[in-house]
Amino acid sequence: MGASDAARLDELTELANVQRLSRLLSAEWLEQQGVLPLKLNGNALRVGTWLDHVDPLALDDLRLMFGTEVEVERHTEHDLKSAIRRAYAQDETTAEGVIAGLTSVGRAGTVDDIPLDDLLHLANEAPVVRLVNLLLIEALEARASDVHLEGYHHELRVRYRVDGVLQPAPSPPPHLAAAIISRIKIMAELDIAERRMPQDGRIRLRLLDRQVDVRVSTVPTLRGESVVLRLLDKQRGSISLTELGMADDTLDLFRDVISRPHGIVLSTGPTGSGKSTTLYAAVELLKTGREKILTVEDPVEYELVGVPQVPVNEKAGVTFANTLRAMLRQDPDVILVGEIRDSETAQIATQAALTGHLVLSTLHTNDAPTALTRLLDLGVAAYLVASTVDAVLAQRLVRRICLNCRAETVPEGFVTKQLDVKALGIERVWKGKGCDECRDTGFRGRTGIYELLVLDGELRGELQQRRGSEELRQLAIRKGMRTLFDDGMRLVRAGVTTIEEVLRVARG
């Protein structure tokens, strides 16, 4: 473990063990002032803050309350706010606490039994409004990307997707399902009377002092409706290429190919594998102010300052293909195409690369070589694919082992039966035991594993001969391409993730 990891581990351990030092302090006051009493050390009170300047009156209040001097130190806002709520928040300030007090709110029966006027009234009742807000706030605090609400006969099941995996969340009683789902529909400006057709909407909120966009999707089910909320934190800091977890040699190669004046660079993988984040990071690297960069996306997830971004709107006739065609008349240097979905978009992207533009885009394929044959399947001529595509980056996201509870161990179970752990150099590995910081999962945060295929003369020649993806894959490996599995093993040996995580996303 590096020095920075050890320091971070100590910090997380201390914050996880913070105790309430005074009944006179409330979570609301502490968050408003941006302070948290950490520990009494003799005649000094250690106080954490995320602010550059703490109100002197707040520090005076703490001096008088504890009768000691105050020593202020910096911590991250997320960590301190989580510790404040864990140590000082009352039950009624949590979704679980509100649910416990809601047994008398609402009425029994299915949503079809409730008149529309009553449903509207229930959806606007203060406890229901507060519960929906708290579910969203707690999802943000848990770093969730999605909130799932599923209506069943005996429950309204709520789950958060954290680090790519669904986890249970406080679930309201079933008689509140209609009111809660209707509340979400009202916020998303959907039709609360329509319960038999899928609907899509968007909510713009300010939660925890952050601007958050929520994409809402509803579909009818046997026992009501299933609702999924995708949380897009607009104020999330942009991620640079160096923070994506690439190996140094992969990073150097990728920087080289995206710095070329023209050609196509593809990022490939399943939904939720971080493709858009990688391309955003590439654009941030290329953005110097001396070039014209345009994007067309469905939808625009995060705003790139200084880059015109066009959202796809197929109902209005704004498709990837016709927007891309129009962009070529905008004198661009770099074009980011959210996804190559069809033959027309693939053909136009290829022509754009041929006429001197750098095109960055994504494809849904399992590995890098398959992206090349996928373009052939979309009707792009083999010689055009061979002459325009410079590189394909396949990627997956794996969960990082929680630094607060990780411990060294040995591989066991099915892992030792499937893999030669000695040959792979993984006879000793790390695992998370589970703690409050990681919600007892043993993981906190994610990082990427990558497979970068850079085309050279031999690979281009084989591609023109329409070789299959497996033949191209074997040739690329002989030329030094690191596969997704091999890159995952690099992180296992470094103690960043587990063997099981790598097998989960890159089995093969």
Coordinates of C-alpha atoms in Angstrom, one line a residue:
M1 CA 0.0 0.0 0.0
G2 CA 1.4 3.4 -1.0
A3 CA 1.8 6.3 1.4
S4 CA -1.2 8.2 0.0
D5 CA -3.4 5.1 0.3
A6 CA -2.3 4.6 3.9
A7 CA -3.1 8.2 4.8
R8 CA -6.5 7.9 3.1
L9 CA -7.2 4.7 5.0
D10 CA -6.4 6.4 8.3
E11 CA -8.6 9.4 7.4
L12 CA -11.6 7.2 6.5
T13 CA -11.2 5.0 9.6
E14 CA -11.3 8.1 11.8
L15 CA -14.3 9.6 10.1
A16 CA -16.1 6.3 10.3
N17 CA -15.6 6.2 14.1
V18 CA -16.6 9.8 14.8
Q19 CA -18.9 9.9 17.9
R20 CA -21.5 12.5 18.9
L21 CA -19.7 14.8 21.3
S22 CA -22.6 17.0 22.4
R23 CA -26.5 16.8 22.4
L24 CA -26.5 20.5 21.8
L25 CA -25.2 20.2 18.3
S26 CA -27.5 19.3 15.4
A27 CA -26.7 17.9 11.9
E28 CA -28.5 20.9 10.4
W29 CA -26.2 23.5 12.2
L30 CA -23.0 21.5 11.5
E31 CA -23.8 21.3 7.8
Q32 CA -24.7 25.0 7.6
Q33 CA -21.5 26.0 9.3
G34 CA -19.4 23.3 7.4
V35 CA -17.8 21.9 10.5
L36 CA -17.6 18.6 12.4
P37 CA -16.1 18.1 15.9
L38 CA -13.8 15.1 15.4
K39 CA -12.1 14.4 18.8
L40 CA -11.2 16.1 22.1
N41 CA -7.4 15.9 22.7
G42 CA -6.7 17.3 26.1
N43 CA -7.3 21.1 25.9
A44 CA -7.9 21.1 22.2
L45 CA -10.9 20.2 20.0
R46 CA -10.1 18.9 16.5
V47 CA -12.6 20.2 14.0
G48 CA -12.9 19.1 10.4
T49 CA -14.2 21.4 7.6
W50 CA -14.4 21.4 3.8
L51 CA -14.6 25.2 3.7
D52 CA -11.7 27.6 2.8
H53 CA -12.9 30.0 5.6
V54 CA -15.0 28.9 8.6
D55 CA -17.2 31.5 10.3
P56 CA -15.3 32.7 13.4
L57 CA -18.5 32.9 15.3
A58 CA -19.1 29.2 14.7
L59 CA -15.6 28.4 16.1
D60 CA -16.3 30.7 19.1
D61 CA -19.5 28.7 19.8
L62 CA -17.5 25.5 19.8
R63 CA -14.9 26.9 22.1
L64 CA -17.5 28.0 24.6
M65 CA -19.4 24.7 24.3
F66 CA -16.4 22.5 24.9
G67 CA -14.2 24.9 27.0
T68 CA -11.2 24.2 24.8
E69 CA -9.2 25.7 22.0
V70 CA -10.2 24.6 18.4
E71 CA -7.8 23.1 15.8
V72 CA -9.3 23.2 12.3
E73 CA -8.3 20.7 9.6
R74 CA -9.4 20.0 6.0
H75 CA -11.3 17.0 4.8
T76 CA -13.5 16.3 1.8
E77 CA -17.1 17.6 1.8
H78 CA -18.6 14.2 1.0
D79 CA -16.8 12.4 3.8
L80 CA -17.6 15.0 6.5
K81 CA -21.2 15.3 5.5
S82 CA -21.6 11.5 5.7
A83 CA -20.0 11.5 9.1
I84 CA -22.3 14.4 10.3
R85 CA -25.4 12.6 9.3
R86 CA -24.2 9.3 10.7
A87 CA -23.4 10.8 14.1
Y88 CA -25.8 13.7 14.5
A89 CA -28.8 13.2 12.3
Q90 CA -32.1 12.2 13.9
D91 CA -34.2 9.4 12.6
E92 CA -36.7 11.7 11.0
T93 CA -34.0 13.1 8.7
T94 CA -33.5 9.8 7.0
A95 CA -35.7 8.0 4.5
E96 CA -35.9 5.0 6.9
G97 CA -37.1 7.3 9.7
V98 CA -39.8 8.9 7.5
I99 CA -41.0 5.5 6.3
A100 CA -41.4 4.4 10.0
G101 CA -43.7 7.4 10.6
L102 CA -45.7 7.0 7.4
T103 CA -47.8 4.0 8.3
S104 CA -50.9 6.1 8.6
V105 CA -50.4 8.1 5.4
G106 CA -52.0 7.0 2.2
R107 CA -54.7 4.4 1.7
A108 CA -54.7 0.7 0.9
G109 CA -55.6 -0.7 -2.4
T110 CA -54.1 -0.7 -5.9
V111 CA -53.4 2.5 -7.9
D112 CA -56.5 1.7 -10.0
D113 CA -58.7 1.9 -6.9
I114 CA -57.7 5.5 -6.1
P115 CA -59.5 8.3 -7.9
L116 CA -57.2 10.7 -9.8
D117 CA -58.0 13.7 -7.5
D118 CA -57.1 11.7 -4.4
L119 CA -53.9 10.4 -6.1
L120 CA -52.9 14.0 -6.9
H121 CA -53.6 15.0 -3.3
L122 CA -51.6 12.0 -1.9
A123 CA -48.7 12.8 -4.1
N124 CA -48.5 16.3 -2.8
E125 CA -48.7 15.5 0.9
A126 CA -45.7 16.7 2.8
P127 CA -44.5 13.3 4.1
V128 CA -44.6 11.8 0.6
V129 CA -42.7 14.8 -0.9
R130 CA -40.1 14.6 1.9
L131 CA -39.7 10.9 1.4
V132 CA -39.1 11.1 -2.3
N133 CA -36.5 14.0 -1.7
L134 CA -34.7 11.9 0.9
L135 CA -34.5 8.9 -1.3
L136 CA -32.8 11.0 -4.0
I137 CA -30.5 12.7 -1.4
E138 CA -29.5 9.3 0.1
A139 CA -28.9 7.9 -3.4
L140 CA -26.5 10.8 -4.2
E141 CA -24.7 10.3 -0.8
A142 CA -24.3 6.6 -1.7
R143 CA -22.8 7.6 -5.1
A144 CA -25.7 5.8 -6.9
S145 CA -26.1 6.2 -10.6
D146 CA -29.7 4.9 -10.7
V147 CA -32.6 4.5 -8.3
H148 CA -35.0 1.6 -9.1
L149 CA -38.6 1.5 -7.7
E150 CA -40.5 -1.7 -8.4
G151 CA -44.1 -2.4 -7.3
Y152 CA -44.9 -5.8 -6.0
H153 CA -48.0 -7.2 -4.3
H154 CA -46.5 -6.9 -0.8
E155 CA -43.9 -4.2 -1.2
L156 CA -42.6 -1.2 -3.1
R157 CA -39.0 -2.3 -3.6
V158 CA -36.3 0.4 -3.8
R159 CA -32.7 -0.3 -4.8
Y160 CA -29.7 1.9 -5.6
R161 CA -27.2 1.0 -8.3
V162 CA -23.8 1.8 -6.7
D163 CA -20.6 1.1 -8.5
G164 CA -22.6 -0.8 -11.1
V165 CA -24.3 -3.2 -8.7
L166 CA -27.8 -2.9 -7.2
Q167 CA -28.0 -2.6 -3.5
P168 CA -31.2 -2.5 -1.2
A169 CA -32.4 0.8 0.0
P170 CA -35.2 1.8 2.5
S171 CA -38.5 0.5 1.0
P172 CA -41.8 2.2 1.7
P173 CA -44.9 0.1 2.5
P174 CA -46.9 -1.0 -0.6
H175 CA -49.9 1.3 0.1
L176 CA -47.7 4.3 -0.6
A177 CA -46.6 3.0 -4.0
A178 CA -49.2 5.0 -5.9
A179 CA -48.5 8.2 -4.1
I180 CA -44.7 7.9 -4.4
I181 CA -44.7 7.0 -8.1
S182 CA -47.3 9.7 -8.8
R183 CA -45.0 12.2 -7.0
I184 CA -42.1 11.3 -9.2
K185 CA -44.3 11.6 -12.3
I186 CA -45.5 15.1 -11.2
M187 CA -41.8 16.2 -10.8
A188 CA -41.0 14.8 -14.2
E189 CA -44.1 16.4 -15.8
L190 CA -45.5 13.0 -16.8
D191 CA -49.2 12.0 -17.0
I192 CA -50.1 10.5 -13.6
A193 CA -53.3 9.1 -15.1
E194 CA -51.4 7.1 -17.7
R195 CA -50.4 3.8 -16.1
R196 CA -50.6 1.4 -19.0
M197 CA -48.0 2.9 -21.4
P198 CA -44.2 3.6 -20.8
Q199 CA -43.3 7.2 -20.2
D200 CA -40.0 9.1 -20.2
G201 CA -39.3 12.4 -18.5
R202 CA -36.7 14.6 -16.8
I203 CA -36.4 16.3 -13.5
R204 CA -34.0 19.1 -12.7
L205 CA -33.2 19.4 -9.0
R206 CA -30.8 21.1 -6.6
L207 CA -29.8 18.6 -4.0
L208 CA -26.9 18.9 -1.5
D209 CA -25.9 22.2 -3.1
R210 CA -25.5 20.4 -6.4
Q211 CA -27.4 20.7 -9.7
V212 CA -28.7 17.2 -10.6
D213 CA -30.6 16.1 -13.7
V214 CA -32.7 13.0 -13.2
R215 CA -33.9 11.0 -16.2
V216 CA -37.1 9.2 -15.4
S217 CA -38.4 6.0 -17.1
T218 CA -41.6 4.2 -16.3
V219 CA -43.0 1.0 -17.6
P220 CA -46.2 -0.8 -16.6
T221 CA -45.9 -4.1 -14.7
L222 CA -48.2 -6.8 -13.3
R223 CA -48.5 -5.0 -10.0
G224 CA -48.3 -1.4 -11.0
E225 CA -45.3 0.3 -12.5
S226 CA -41.5 0.0 -12.5
V227 CA -39.7 3.4 -12.3
V228 CA -36.0 3.9 -12.9
L229 CA -34.3 7.2 -12.1
R230 CA -30.9 7.9 -13.7
L231 CA -29.0 10.5 -11.7
L232 CA -26.7 12.9 -13.6
D233 CA -24.7 15.1 -11.3
K234 CA -24.1 18.2 -13.4
Q235 CA -21.4 19.5 -11.0
R236 CA -19.4 16.4 -10.9
G237 CA -15.8 17.3 -11.7
S238 CA -14.6 16.3 -15.1
I239 CA -12.3 13.3 -15.1
S240 CA -8.9 13.5 -16.9
L241 CA -7.4 10.6 -18.8
T242 CA -4.8 10.1 -16.1
E243 CA -7.6 9.4 -13.6
L244 CA -9.2 6.6 -15.7
G245 CA -6.9 3.9 -14.4
M246 CA -5.1 3.1 -17.7
A247 CA -1.7 1.5 -17.5
D248 CA 1.1 3.9 -18.4
D249 CA 1.9 2.3 -21.8
T250 CA -1.8 2.2 -22.7
L251 CA -2.3 5.8 -21.8
D252 CA 0.7 6.9 -23.9
L253 CA -0.6 5.0 -26.9
F254 CA -4.1 6.4 -26.5
R255 CA -2.8 10.0 -26.2
D256 CA -0.9 9.5 -29.4
V257 CA -3.8 8.2 -31.5
I258 CA -6.3 10.9 -30.3
S259 CA -3.7 13.6 -31.1
R260 CA -3.6 12.7 -34.8
P261 CA -5.2 15.2 -37.1
H262 CA -7.7 12.8 -38.7
G263 CA -9.0 9.3 -38.4
I264 CA -11.5 7.4 -36.3
V265 CA -10.9 6.4 -32.6
L266 CA -13.6 4.1 -31.1
S267 CA -14.4 3.3 -27.5
T268 CA -16.3 0.0 -27.2
G269 CA -18.1 -2.0 -24.5
P270 CA -21.5 -2.6 -23.0
T271 CA -23.8 0.0 -21.6
G272 CA -22.4 1.5 -18.4
S273 CA -18.7 0.6 -19.1
G274 CA -17.5 4.2 -19.0
K275 CA -17.2 4.8 -22.8
S276 CA -18.6 8.3 -22.7
T277 CA -16.5 9.3 -19.8
T278 CA -13.4 8.2 -21.7
L279 CA -14.4 10.2 -24.8
Y280 CA -15.1 13.3 -22.6
A281 CA -11.7 13.0 -21.0
A282 CA -10.2 12.7 -24.5
V283 CA -12.0 15.9 -25.6
E284 CA -10.8 17.7 -22.5
L285 CA -7.2 16.8 -23.4
L286 CA -7.6 18.0 -27.0
K287 CA -9.4 21.2 -26.1
T288 CA -6.9 24.1 -26.3
G289 CA -9.1 26.8 -27.8
R290 CA -7.3 26.6 -31.2
E291 CA -9.6 23.9 -32.6
K292 CA -13.3 23.5 -33.4
I293 CA -14.8 20.5 -31.4
L294 CA -18.4 19.5 -31.9
T295 CA -20.4 16.7 -30.3
V296 CA -23.7 14.9 -31.1
E297 CA -25.1 12.8 -28.2
D298 CA -28.2 10.9 -27.0
P299 CA -28.5 12.4 -24.5
V300 CA -25.9 15.0 -23.6
E301 CA -25.0 13.7 -20.1
Y302 CA -22.4 16.3 -19.0
E303 CA -21.6 19.8 -20.3
L304 CA -18.2 20.4 -21.9
V305 CA -17.3 24.0 -21.4
G306 CA -16.4 25.6 -24.7
V307 CA -17.7 22.8 -26.8
P308 CA -21.0 23.0 -28.8
Q309 CA -23.0 19.9 -27.9
V310 CA -26.1 18.8 -29.9
P311 CA -28.7 16.5 -28.3
V312 CA -30.3 13.9 -30.5
N313 CA -34.1 14.4 -30.8
E314 CA -35.5 11.7 -33.2
K315 CA -39.1 12.9 -32.8
A316 CA -38.0 16.3 -34.2
G317 CA -35.8 14.7 -36.9
V318 CA -32.5 15.4 -35.2
T319 CA -30.7 12.0 -35.7
F320 CA -27.1 11.1 -35.4
A321 CA -26.8 10.8 -39.2
N322 CA -28.3 14.1 -40.3
T323 CA -26.7 16.0 -37.4
L324 CA -23.3 14.6 -38.3
R325 CA -23.8 15.5 -41.9
A326 CA -24.7 19.1 -40.9
M327 CA -21.6 19.3 -38.6
L328 CA -19.3 18.7 -41.5
R329 CA -20.4 22.1 -42.8
Q330 CA -19.4 23.7 -39.5
D331 CA -15.6 23.6 -40.2
P332 CA -14.8 21.2 -37.3
D333 CA -11.5 19.7 -36.4
V334 CA -12.8 17.1 -34.0
I335 CA -16.3 15.5 -33.9
L336 CA -17.5 13.3 -31.0
V337 CA -20.4 11.0 -32.1
G338 CA -22.2 9.6 -29.1
E339 CA -22.7 6.2 -30.8
I340 CA -22.5 4.7 -34.2
R341 CA -25.9 2.9 -34.3
D342 CA -26.6 2.4 -38.0
S343 CA -25.1 2.1 -41.5
E344 CA -25.8 5.7 -42.4
T345 CA -24.0 7.1 -39.3
A346 CA -21.1 4.7 -39.9
Q347 CA -20.7 5.8 -43.6
I348 CA -20.8 9.5 -42.7
A349 CA -18.3 9.1 -39.9
T350 CA -15.9 7.3 -42.2
Q351 CA -16.2 10.0 -44.9
A352 CA -15.6 12.6 -42.2
A353 CA -12.3 10.9 -41.2
L354 CA -11.3 10.6 -44.9
T355 CA -11.8 14.3 -45.4
G356 CA -9.4 15.4 -42.6
H357 CA -11.4 15.2 -39.4
L358 CA -10.8 13.4 -36.1
V359 CA -13.9 11.4 -35.2
L360 CA -14.3 10.0 -31.7
S361 CA -17.2 7.6 -31.2
T362 CA -18.6 4.5 -29.4
L363 CA -19.8 1.0 -30.5
H364 CA -21.5 -1.7 -28.5
T365 CA -19.1 -4.7 -28.9
N366 CA -17.5 -7.0 -26.4
D367 CA -13.9 -6.4 -27.4
A368 CA -11.7 -4.2 -29.6
P369 CA -11.3 -6.5 -32.7
T370 CA -15.0 -7.1 -32.9
A371 CA -15.6 -3.3 -33.4
L372 CA -13.8 -3.5 -36.7
T373 CA -15.9 -6.4 -38.0
R374 CA -19.0 -4.6 -36.7
L375 CA -18.3 -1.7 -39.0
L376 CA -18.0 -4.1 -41.9
D377 CA -21.4 -5.5 -40.9
L378 CA -22.8 -2.0 -41.0
G379 CA -21.9 -1.8 -44.7
V380 CA -18.7 0.2 -44.6
A381 CA -16.2 -1.1 -47.2
A382 CA -13.3 -3.0 -45.8
Y383 CA -10.7 -0.7 -47.4
L384 CA -12.4 2.3 -45.8
V385 CA -12.4 0.8 -42.3
A386 CA -8.8 -0.2 -42.8
S387 CA -7.7 3.3 -43.9
T388 CA -9.8 5.4 -41.4
V389 CA -9.8 3.6 -38.1
D390 CA -6.7 4.3 -36.1
A391 CA -7.5 2.6 -32.8
V392 CA -10.2 0.8 -30.8
L393 CA -10.3 1.0 -27.0
A394 CA -12.4 -1.7 -25.3
Q395 CA -13.2 -1.1 -21.7
R396 CA -15.0 -2.3 -18.6
L397 CA -15.5 -0.9 -15.1
V398 CA -14.4 -2.9 -12.0
R399 CA -15.1 -2.0 -8.4
R400 CA -12.2 -0.8 -6.3
I401 CA -11.5 -2.5 -3.0
C402 CA -12.5 -0.3 -0.1
L403 CA -9.4 1.2 1.5
N404 CA -11.1 1.4 4.9
C405 CA -11.6 -2.3 5.3
R406 CA -9.3 -4.1 2.9
A407 CA -7.2 -7.0 4.1
E408 CA -4.7 -9.3 2.5
T409 CA -5.8 -12.9 1.8
V410 CA -5.3 -15.8 -0.6
P411 CA -7.4 -16.8 -3.6
E412 CA -9.9 -19.6 -2.8
G413 CA -12.9 -21.4 -4.1
F414 CA -13.8 -21.4 -7.8
V415 CA -11.0 -18.9 -8.6
T416 CA -8.2 -21.5 -7.8
K417 CA -10.1 -24.0 -10.0
Q418 CA -10.4 -21.7 -13.0
L419 CA -7.1 -19.9 -12.9
D420 CA -3.4 -20.8 -12.4
V421 CA -2.9 -18.3 -9.6
K422 CA 0.8 -19.0 -9.4
A423 CA 1.4 -18.4 -13.1
L424 CA -0.6 -15.2 -12.9
G425 CA 1.4 -13.9 -9.9
I426 CA -1.7 -13.6 -7.7
E427 CA -1.0 -16.1 -4.9
R428 CA -1.7 -13.2 -2.4
V429 CA -4.6 -10.8 -3.0
W430 CA -6.7 -8.1 -1.3
K431 CA -10.4 -8.1 -0.4
G432 CA -12.7 -5.7 1.5
K433 CA -14.3 -7.1 4.6
G434 CA -17.2 -4.6 4.5
C435 CA -17.7 -1.5 6.6
D436 CA -19.9 1.6 6.9
E437 CA -17.9 3.5 4.4
C438 CA -18.6 0.9 1.6
R439 CA -22.1 0.0 2.8
D440 CA -20.7 -3.4 3.8
T441 CA -19.9 -4.3 0.2
G442 CA -16.1 -4.3 0.5
F443 CA -15.9 -2.0 -2.5
R444 CA -15.9 1.8 -2.9
G445 CA -15.6 3.5 -6.3
R446 CA -14.7 2.1 -9.7
T447 CA -11.8 2.1 -12.1
G448 CA -11.3 0.9 -15.7
I449 CA -9.7 -2.0 -17.4
Y450 CA -8.7 -1.5 -21.0
E451 CA -7.8 -3.3 -24.2
L452 CA -6.3 -1.0 -26.8
L453 CA -5.9 -2.1 -30.4
V454 CA -3.8 0.3 -32.5
L455 CA -3.9 -0.6 -36.2
D456 CA -0.6 -0.9 -38.1
G457 CA 0.1 -1.9 -41.7
E458 CA -0.2 -5.6 -41.1
L459 CA -3.5 -5.3 -39.3
R460 CA -4.9 -3.0 -41.9
G461 CA -3.9 -5.5 -44.6
E462 CA -5.6 -8.4 -42.8
L463 CA -8.7 -6.3 -42.3
Q464 CA -8.9 -5.5 -46.0
Q465 CA -8.9 -9.3 -46.5
R466 CA -12.0 -9.3 -44.3
R467 CA -10.4 -11.5 -41.6
G468 CA -12.7 -12.5 -38.7
S469 CA -12.5 -10.8 -35.3
E470 CA -10.8 -13.8 -33.7
E471 CA -8.0 -13.8 -36.3
L472 CA -7.6 -10.1 -35.8
R473 CA -7.5 -10.6 -32.1
Q474 CA -4.8 -13.2 -32.1
L475 CA -2.7 -11.1 -34.4
A476 CA -3.1 -8.1 -32.1
I477 CA -2.1 -10.1 -29.1
R478 CA 1.0 -11.3 -30.8
K479 CA 1.8 -7.7 -31.5
G480 CA 1.5 -6.9 -27.8
M481 CA -2.1 -6.0 -27.2
R482 CA -3.0 -6.4 -23.5
T483 CA -6.5 -8.1 -23.2
L484 CA -9.2 -6.9 -20.8
F485 CA -8.5 -9.9 -18.6
D486 CA -4.8 -9.3 -18.5
D487 CA -5.3 -5.7 -17.7
G488 CA -7.6 -6.7 -14.9
M489 CA -5.0 -9.0 -13.5
R490 CA -2.6 -6.0 -13.4
L491 CA -5.1 -4.3 -11.0
V492 CA -5.5 -7.5 -8.9
R493 CA -1.7 -7.7 -8.4
A494 CA -1.7 -4.0 -7.4
G495 CA -4.4 -4.6 -4.8
V496 CA -6.9 -2.3 -6.5
T497 CA -9.6 -4.9 -7.3
T498 CA -10.4 -8.6 -6.8
I499 CA -10.1 -11.6 -9.2
E500 CA -13.9 -12.1 -8.9
E501 CA -14.5 -8.5 -10.1
V502 CA -12.3 -9.0 -13.2
L503 CA -14.0 -12.4 -14.0
R504 CA -17.4 -10.7 -13.6
V505 CA -16.9 -8.1 -16.3
A506 CA -14.2 -9.7 -18.5
R507 CA -14.8 -13.5 -18.3
G508 CA -13.3 -15.2 -21.3

